[in-house]
Coordinates of C-alpha atoms in Angstrom, one line a residue:
M1 CA 146.2 168.1 -39.2
F2 CA 144.0 169.8 -41.8
Y3 CA 144.3 173.1 -39.9
W4 CA 148.0 172.8 -40.6
L5 CA 147.2 172.6 -44.3
Y6 CA 145.2 175.8 -44.0
E7 CA 148.1 177.6 -42.4
Q8 CA 150.5 176.3 -45.0
Y9 CA 148.5 176.9 -48.2
A10 CA 145.3 178.9 -47.6
A11 CA 147.1 181.9 -46.2
S12 CA 149.2 182.0 -49.4
G13 CA 146.0 182.0 -51.5
Y14 CA 146.9 178.8 -53.4
V15 CA 143.8 176.8 -52.4
P16 CA 141.0 179.3 -51.4
I17 CA 138.6 176.6 -50.3
L18 CA 140.9 175.8 -47.4
N19 CA 139.9 179.1 -45.8
L20 CA 136.9 177.2 -44.4
L21 CA 139.3 175.4 -42.1
K22 CA 140.0 178.6 -40.2
Y23 CA 136.5 178.5 -38.7
Q24 CA 136.2 176.5 -35.5
T25 CA 132.5 175.8 -36.2
F26 CA 133.2 174.3 -39.6
R27 CA 135.9 172.0 -38.1
T28 CA 133.7 171.1 -35.2
G29 CA 131.0 169.9 -37.6
L30 CA 133.5 167.8 -39.6
A31 CA 134.9 166.4 -36.3
I32 CA 131.4 165.2 -35.4
F33 CA 130.9 163.5 -38.7
T34 CA 134.4 162.0 -38.8
A35 CA 134.3 160.6 -35.3
Q36 CA 130.8 159.1 -35.8
L37 CA 131.8 157.5 -39.1
V38 CA 134.9 155.9 -37.6
V39 CA 133.0 154.4 -34.7
V40 CA 130.1 153.0 -36.8
A41 CA 132.6 151.6 -39.3
L42 CA 134.5 149.8 -36.5
G43 CA 131.5 148.6 -34.6
S44 CA 130.3 145.3 -36.0
R45 CA 133.8 143.9 -36.6
F46 CA 135.1 145.1 -33.3
I47 CA 132.2 143.6 -31.4
R48 CA 132.5 140.2 -33.1
W49 CA 136.3 140.2 -32.2
M50 CA 135.6 141.2 -28.6
K51 CA 133.1 138.4 -28.2
V52 CA 135.6 135.9 -29.4
K53 CA 138.4 137.3 -27.2
Q54 CA 136.4 137.8 -24.1
G55 CA 134.2 134.7 -24.1
K56 CA 131.9 135.3 -21.1
G57 CA 132.1 139.0 -21.5
Q58 CA 131.8 141.5 -18.7
P59 CA 131.2 139.8 -15.3
M60 CA 128.0 140.9 -13.4
R61 CA 127.7 141.5 -9.7
A62 CA 126.1 138.4 -8.1
E63 CA 124.6 140.6 -5.4
G64 CA 123.3 143.1 -8.0
I65 CA 120.1 143.2 -10.1
Q66 CA 119.3 139.6 -10.9
R67 CA 117.8 140.6 -14.3
H68 CA 121.2 141.9 -15.3
V69 CA 122.8 138.6 -14.5
I70 CA 120.3 136.8 -16.7
E71 CA 120.0 139.2 -19.6
K72 CA 123.4 140.9 -19.8
T73 CA 125.8 138.1 -19.1
G74 CA 128.0 137.5 -22.1
T75 CA 127.9 141.0 -23.5
P76 CA 131.4 142.2 -24.3
T77 CA 133.0 145.2 -22.7
M78 CA 135.9 147.6 -23.6
G79 CA 133.7 149.4 -26.2
G80 CA 135.5 152.5 -25.0
V81 CA 138.2 151.6 -27.5
M82 CA 135.7 152.3 -30.3
I83 CA 134.8 155.7 -28.7
L84 CA 138.5 156.6 -28.3
A85 CA 139.3 155.6 -31.9
G86 CA 136.6 158.0 -33.2
L87 CA 137.4 160.7 -30.7
F88 CA 141.2 160.8 -31.4
T89 CA 140.7 160.5 -35.2
G90 CA 138.2 163.4 -35.3
T91 CA 140.4 165.6 -33.0
L92 CA 143.7 164.9 -34.6
L93 CA 142.3 165.5 -38.1
W94 CA 140.4 168.7 -37.5
A95 CA 141.8 170.4 -34.4
D96 CA 144.7 172.9 -34.2
L97 CA 147.5 170.6 -32.9
S98 CA 149.6 173.5 -31.8
N99 CA 147.0 174.3 -29.1
V100 CA 148.1 173.3 -25.6
Y101 CA 144.5 172.7 -24.5
I102 CA 144.0 170.1 -27.1
W103 CA 147.0 168.1 -25.9
A104 CA 146.1 168.5 -22.2
V105 CA 142.6 167.0 -22.9
L106 CA 144.0 164.3 -25.1
M107 CA 146.6 163.4 -22.4
V108 CA 143.8 162.9 -19.8
T109 CA 141.5 161.1 -22.2
G110 CA 144.2 158.7 -23.5
G111 CA 145.7 158.2 -20.1
Y112 CA 142.4 157.5 -18.4
G113 CA 141.5 155.2 -21.3
I114 CA 144.6 153.1 -20.6
V115 CA 143.8 153.0 -16.9
G116 CA 140.3 151.9 -17.7
F117 CA 141.5 149.3 -20.2
L118 CA 143.8 147.8 -17.6
D119 CA 140.8 147.6 -15.1
D120 CA 138.5 146.1 -17.8
Y121 CA 141.2 143.6 -18.8
A122 CA 141.7 142.4 -15.2
K123 CA 137.9 142.0 -14.8
V124 CA 137.5 140.0 -18.0
T125 CA 140.5 137.7 -17.6
K126 CA 139.8 137.0 -13.9
Q127 CA 136.0 137.0 -14.4
T128 CA 135.4 139.2 -11.4
T129 CA 133.9 142.6 -10.8
A130 CA 137.1 143.7 -9.0
G131 CA 139.7 145.0 -11.4
I132 CA 143.0 146.7 -10.4
S133 CA 143.2 148.0 -6.9
S134 CA 141.3 151.2 -6.2
R135 CA 144.4 152.8 -4.6
A136 CA 146.5 152.1 -7.7
R137 CA 143.8 153.4 -10.1
L138 CA 143.2 156.6 -8.1
G139 CA 146.9 157.2 -7.9
L140 CA 147.4 156.9 -11.7
E141 CA 144.4 159.1 -12.3
T142 CA 145.7 161.8 -10.0
L143 CA 149.2 161.8 -11.6
I144 CA 147.7 162.1 -15.1
A145 CA 145.4 164.9 -14.0
V146 CA 148.1 166.9 -12.2
A147 CA 150.3 166.6 -15.3
A148 CA 147.6 167.9 -17.5
V149 CA 146.8 170.9 -15.2
A150 CA 150.5 171.7 -14.9
L151 CA 150.7 171.7 -18.7
I152 CA 147.9 174.2 -19.0
I153 CA 149.3 176.5 -16.3
L154 CA 152.8 176.4 -17.8
F155 CA 152.2 176.7 -21.5
A156 CA 148.7 178.1 -22.1
A157 CA 148.5 181.7 -23.2
K158 CA 147.8 184.0 -20.2
P159 CA 144.7 186.2 -20.5
P160 CA 146.0 189.8 -21.0
E161 CA 143.7 191.4 -18.4
S162 CA 144.0 188.8 -15.7
P163 CA 147.1 186.5 -16.1
E164 CA 146.3 185.0 -12.7
L165 CA 143.2 183.4 -14.2
L166 CA 145.2 180.2 -15.1
T167 CA 145.5 179.4 -11.4
S168 CA 142.1 180.7 -10.3
V169 CA 138.6 179.3 -9.6
T170 CA 135.8 181.3 -11.1
F171 CA 132.1 181.3 -10.1
P172 CA 128.9 181.5 -12.1
V173 CA 126.6 184.5 -11.6
F174 CA 129.3 186.4 -9.6
K175 CA 131.4 186.9 -12.7
Q176 CA 133.9 189.3 -11.3
L177 CA 134.7 187.0 -8.4
F178 CA 137.5 184.5 -8.7
L179 CA 139.9 182.9 -6.2
D180 CA 143.5 182.7 -7.1
M181 CA 144.9 179.5 -5.6
G182 CA 148.4 179.7 -7.1
W183 CA 150.0 176.3 -7.5
F184 CA 147.5 174.8 -5.1
Y185 CA 145.2 175.0 -8.2
L186 CA 147.1 171.9 -9.4
F187 CA 145.4 169.8 -6.8
F188 CA 142.0 171.5 -7.2
G189 CA 142.0 170.9 -10.9
A190 CA 143.1 167.3 -10.4
F191 CA 140.3 166.8 -8.0
V192 CA 137.7 168.1 -10.5
I193 CA 139.1 165.8 -13.2
V194 CA 139.4 162.7 -11.1
G195 CA 135.9 163.3 -9.6
A196 CA 134.4 163.7 -13.0
A197 CA 136.0 160.6 -14.3
N198 CA 134.7 158.4 -11.5
A199 CA 131.3 160.0 -11.4
V200 CA 130.8 159.0 -15.1
N201 CA 132.2 155.6 -14.2
F202 CA 129.5 155.1 -11.6
T203 CA 126.8 156.3 -14.0
D204 CA 127.7 153.7 -16.6
G205 CA 125.4 151.0 -15.3
L206 CA 122.6 150.7 -17.8
D207 CA 122.4 150.6 -21.6
G208 CA 123.0 154.1 -22.9
L209 CA 122.7 155.7 -19.5
A210 CA 126.2 157.4 -19.5
T211 CA 126.6 157.9 -23.2
V212 CA 123.9 160.5 -23.9
P213 CA 124.6 162.6 -20.7
V214 CA 128.3 162.7 -21.6
M215 CA 127.3 163.9 -25.1
I216 CA 125.0 166.6 -23.6
A217 CA 127.8 167.8 -21.3
A218 CA 130.2 167.9 -24.2
A219 CA 127.7 170.0 -26.3
A220 CA 127.3 172.4 -23.4
Y221 CA 131.0 172.7 -22.8
G222 CA 131.7 173.0 -26.5
L223 CA 129.5 176.1 -26.5
I224 CA 131.2 177.4 -23.4
A225 CA 134.6 176.8 -24.8
Y226 CA 133.7 178.6 -28.0
L227 CA 132.3 181.6 -26.1
V228 CA 135.0 182.1 -23.5
G229 CA 137.7 181.6 -26.2
N230 CA 136.2 184.4 -28.3
F231 CA 137.1 187.9 -26.9
I232 CA 133.9 189.5 -28.4
F233 CA 131.5 187.0 -27.0
A234 CA 133.3 186.7 -23.7
N235 CA 133.2 190.5 -23.3
Y236 CA 129.5 190.7 -24.2
L237 CA 128.6 188.0 -21.7
Q238 CA 131.1 189.4 -19.1
L239 CA 132.9 186.1 -19.0
H240 CA 136.6 185.7 -18.3
F241 CA 138.4 185.5 -21.7
V242 CA 140.6 182.4 -22.0
P243 CA 142.8 182.7 -25.2
G244 CA 143.0 179.6 -27.3
V245 CA 140.4 177.5 -25.3
G246 CA 137.9 177.8 -28.1
E247 CA 139.7 175.1 -30.0
L248 CA 138.2 172.6 -27.5
A249 CA 134.9 173.0 -29.3
V250 CA 136.4 170.8 -32.0
F251 CA 137.3 168.2 -29.4
C252 CA 133.8 168.4 -28.0
G253 CA 132.4 167.9 -31.5
A254 CA 134.6 164.7 -31.9
L255 CA 133.3 163.5 -28.5
I256 CA 129.7 164.0 -29.6
G257 CA 130.3 162.2 -32.9
S258 CA 132.0 159.2 -31.2
G259 CA 129.2 159.1 -28.7
L260 CA 126.6 159.0 -31.5
G261 CA 128.4 156.3 -33.2
F262 CA 128.8 154.2 -30.1
L263 CA 125.1 154.7 -29.2
W264 CA 124.2 152.9 -32.4
Y265 CA 125.5 149.7 -30.7
N266 CA 125.0 150.7 -27.0
A267 CA 121.3 151.5 -27.2
P268 CA 119.1 149.0 -25.4
P269 CA 119.7 146.1 -25.7
A270 CA 123.4 146.9 -25.8
K271 CA 125.6 144.9 -28.0
I272 CA 128.7 146.1 -26.2
Y273 CA 129.5 148.1 -23.1
M274 CA 132.0 151.0 -23.0
G275 CA 133.5 149.7 -19.8
D276 CA 135.9 151.6 -17.6
T277 CA 137.9 152.2 -20.8
G278 CA 135.2 154.5 -22.0
S279 CA 133.7 155.9 -18.9
L280 CA 136.9 157.0 -17.2
A281 CA 138.2 158.5 -20.4
L282 CA 135.0 160.4 -21.2
G283 CA 134.6 161.6 -17.6
G284 CA 138.2 162.7 -17.4
A285 CA 137.8 164.6 -20.7
V286 CA 134.7 166.5 -19.5
G287 CA 136.5 167.4 -16.3
T288 CA 139.6 168.6 -18.1
I289 CA 137.5 170.8 -20.4
A290 CA 135.8 172.3 -17.3
V291 CA 139.2 173.1 -15.9
A292 CA 140.5 174.5 -19.2
T293 CA 137.5 176.8 -19.6
R294 CA 137.6 177.9 -16.0
H295 CA 134.0 176.7 -15.5
E296 CA 134.7 174.1 -12.9
V297 CA 131.9 175.0 -10.6
V298 CA 129.4 175.0 -13.5
L299 CA 130.3 171.3 -14.0
A300 CA 128.5 170.5 -10.8
I301 CA 125.3 171.8 -12.6
I302 CA 125.8 170.6 -16.1
G303 CA 127.1 167.2 -14.8
G304 CA 124.6 167.2 -11.9
L305 CA 123.4 163.7 -12.9
F306 CA 127.0 162.4 -12.5
V307 CA 127.3 164.2 -9.2
A308 CA 124.1 162.6 -7.9
E309 CA 125.4 159.1 -9.0
L310 CA 128.7 159.6 -7.2
L311 CA 127.2 161.0 -4.1
S312 CA 124.7 158.2 -3.8
V313 CA 127.6 155.7 -3.6
V314 CA 129.6 157.9 -1.1
I315 CA 126.5 158.4 1.1
Q316 CA 125.5 154.7 0.9
V317 CA 129.0 153.4 1.9
A318 CA 129.5 156.0 4.6
W319 CA 126.1 155.5 6.2
F320 CA 126.4 151.7 6.0
K321 CA 129.8 151.7 7.7
R322 CA 128.4 154.0 10.4
T323 CA 125.0 152.4 11.1
G324 CA 125.0 149.0 9.3
R325 CA 121.9 150.2 7.4
R326 CA 121.4 151.5 3.8
I327 CA 119.7 154.7 2.7
F328 CA 119.1 153.5 -0.9
L329 CA 117.9 150.1 -1.9
M330 CA 121.0 149.9 -4.0
A331 CA 123.7 152.3 -5.1
P332 CA 124.5 153.9 -7.6
I333 CA 121.1 155.6 -7.5
H334 CA 119.9 154.2 -10.9
H335 CA 119.9 150.8 -9.3
H336 CA 117.7 152.2 -6.5
F337 CA 115.0 153.0 -9.1
E338 CA 115.4 149.6 -10.6
K339 CA 114.7 148.1 -7.2
L340 CA 111.6 150.3 -7.0
G341 CA 110.3 148.6 -10.1
W342 CA 111.2 151.1 -12.8
S343 CA 112.0 149.6 -16.2
E344 CA 115.5 150.1 -17.5
S345 CA 114.3 152.2 -20.5
T346 CA 112.3 154.4 -18.2
I347 CA 115.2 155.2 -16.0
V348 CA 117.6 155.8 -18.9
V349 CA 115.2 158.2 -20.8
R350 CA 114.3 160.1 -17.6
F351 CA 117.9 160.5 -16.7
W352 CA 118.6 161.8 -20.2
I353 CA 115.8 164.4 -19.7
V354 CA 117.3 165.4 -16.4
S355 CA 120.7 165.8 -18.1
I356 CA 119.2 168.1 -20.7
M357 CA 117.5 170.3 -18.1
L358 CA 120.7 170.6 -16.0
A359 CA 122.7 171.5 -19.1
L360 CA 120.3 174.3 -19.9
I361 CA 120.4 175.6 -16.3
G362 CA 124.2 175.5 -16.5
L363 CA 124.3 177.4 -19.8
A364 CA 121.8 179.9 -18.3
T365 CA 124.5 180.9 -15.8
L366 CA 126.5 182.4 -18.7
K367 CA 124.0 185.3 -19.0
L368 CA 123.2 185.7 -15.3
R369 CA 125.2 188.0 -13.0

């Protein structure tokens, strides 16, 4: 919205200070501050209201960690609503709303937030860990993801030197190598988005465990978006230039700010959980940014923690169905470490450290060739 003010008035010279709004870095900083302020301001009132409305709070798995059943029962969920409020406010106020990438990411974030809210609502009202059916949830997630990828392919500005880039998969290190998938890219892009959303959803099992790694991934992709959206930086680093995608740095800033605000209440011991409302929305957002920047493969590195959490569940289920035995003491893998006797705070902090290291490795691929 404020970028529109810059276009209307600053360009005419009436209000020179509005010239600051043309800089993505300046608007990104303001998006961080705005989103964090909104979430912190909402926090206490929203948490009290959720406690009244939800009563028993988020149900815990009876076959899960017994300490969770004792200590965490009664803690409200759906804290993702707070995150989305800050994220949307920060983005809508400071981003260029004529940018198709902004609307594609907002479509996925909002759509997945609604799907997650329906899942959380079913769990709370029925007091069961089973929400809406997995088939229905995956179907809705896929439809939203396909629509967002189609929006990008149809309406995003085509790179002048390689117009086929919008339907191609690029690779780190081998910077001149890319695979043009044509319209099949719709399904590849949707796979990345849906996979990222559910990977973050599996990671959200301990206080603060998913929040900080999502913020770290957002910071890394905010930098990537800024670099590949700038012709000079992209040319220097020999990256594929993607016109207009740099505006996603503002969205990433709002995501970081809303995460910081939520962490104020979600840090151990959590006063509220983000629930599927938050985890699906944030994971879908990160996946969509990876697709928009054409750094989908790098997501497997930057989001390596999420990949490990998802794979631990897939491997555990597949192996149990095949042999009747388990590989991990409990899946997702953070519960395996709990079973080994690690404290919750130890697991959370160590996983944060792993996320930082993976993000640095992912960013290092921007320079390698």
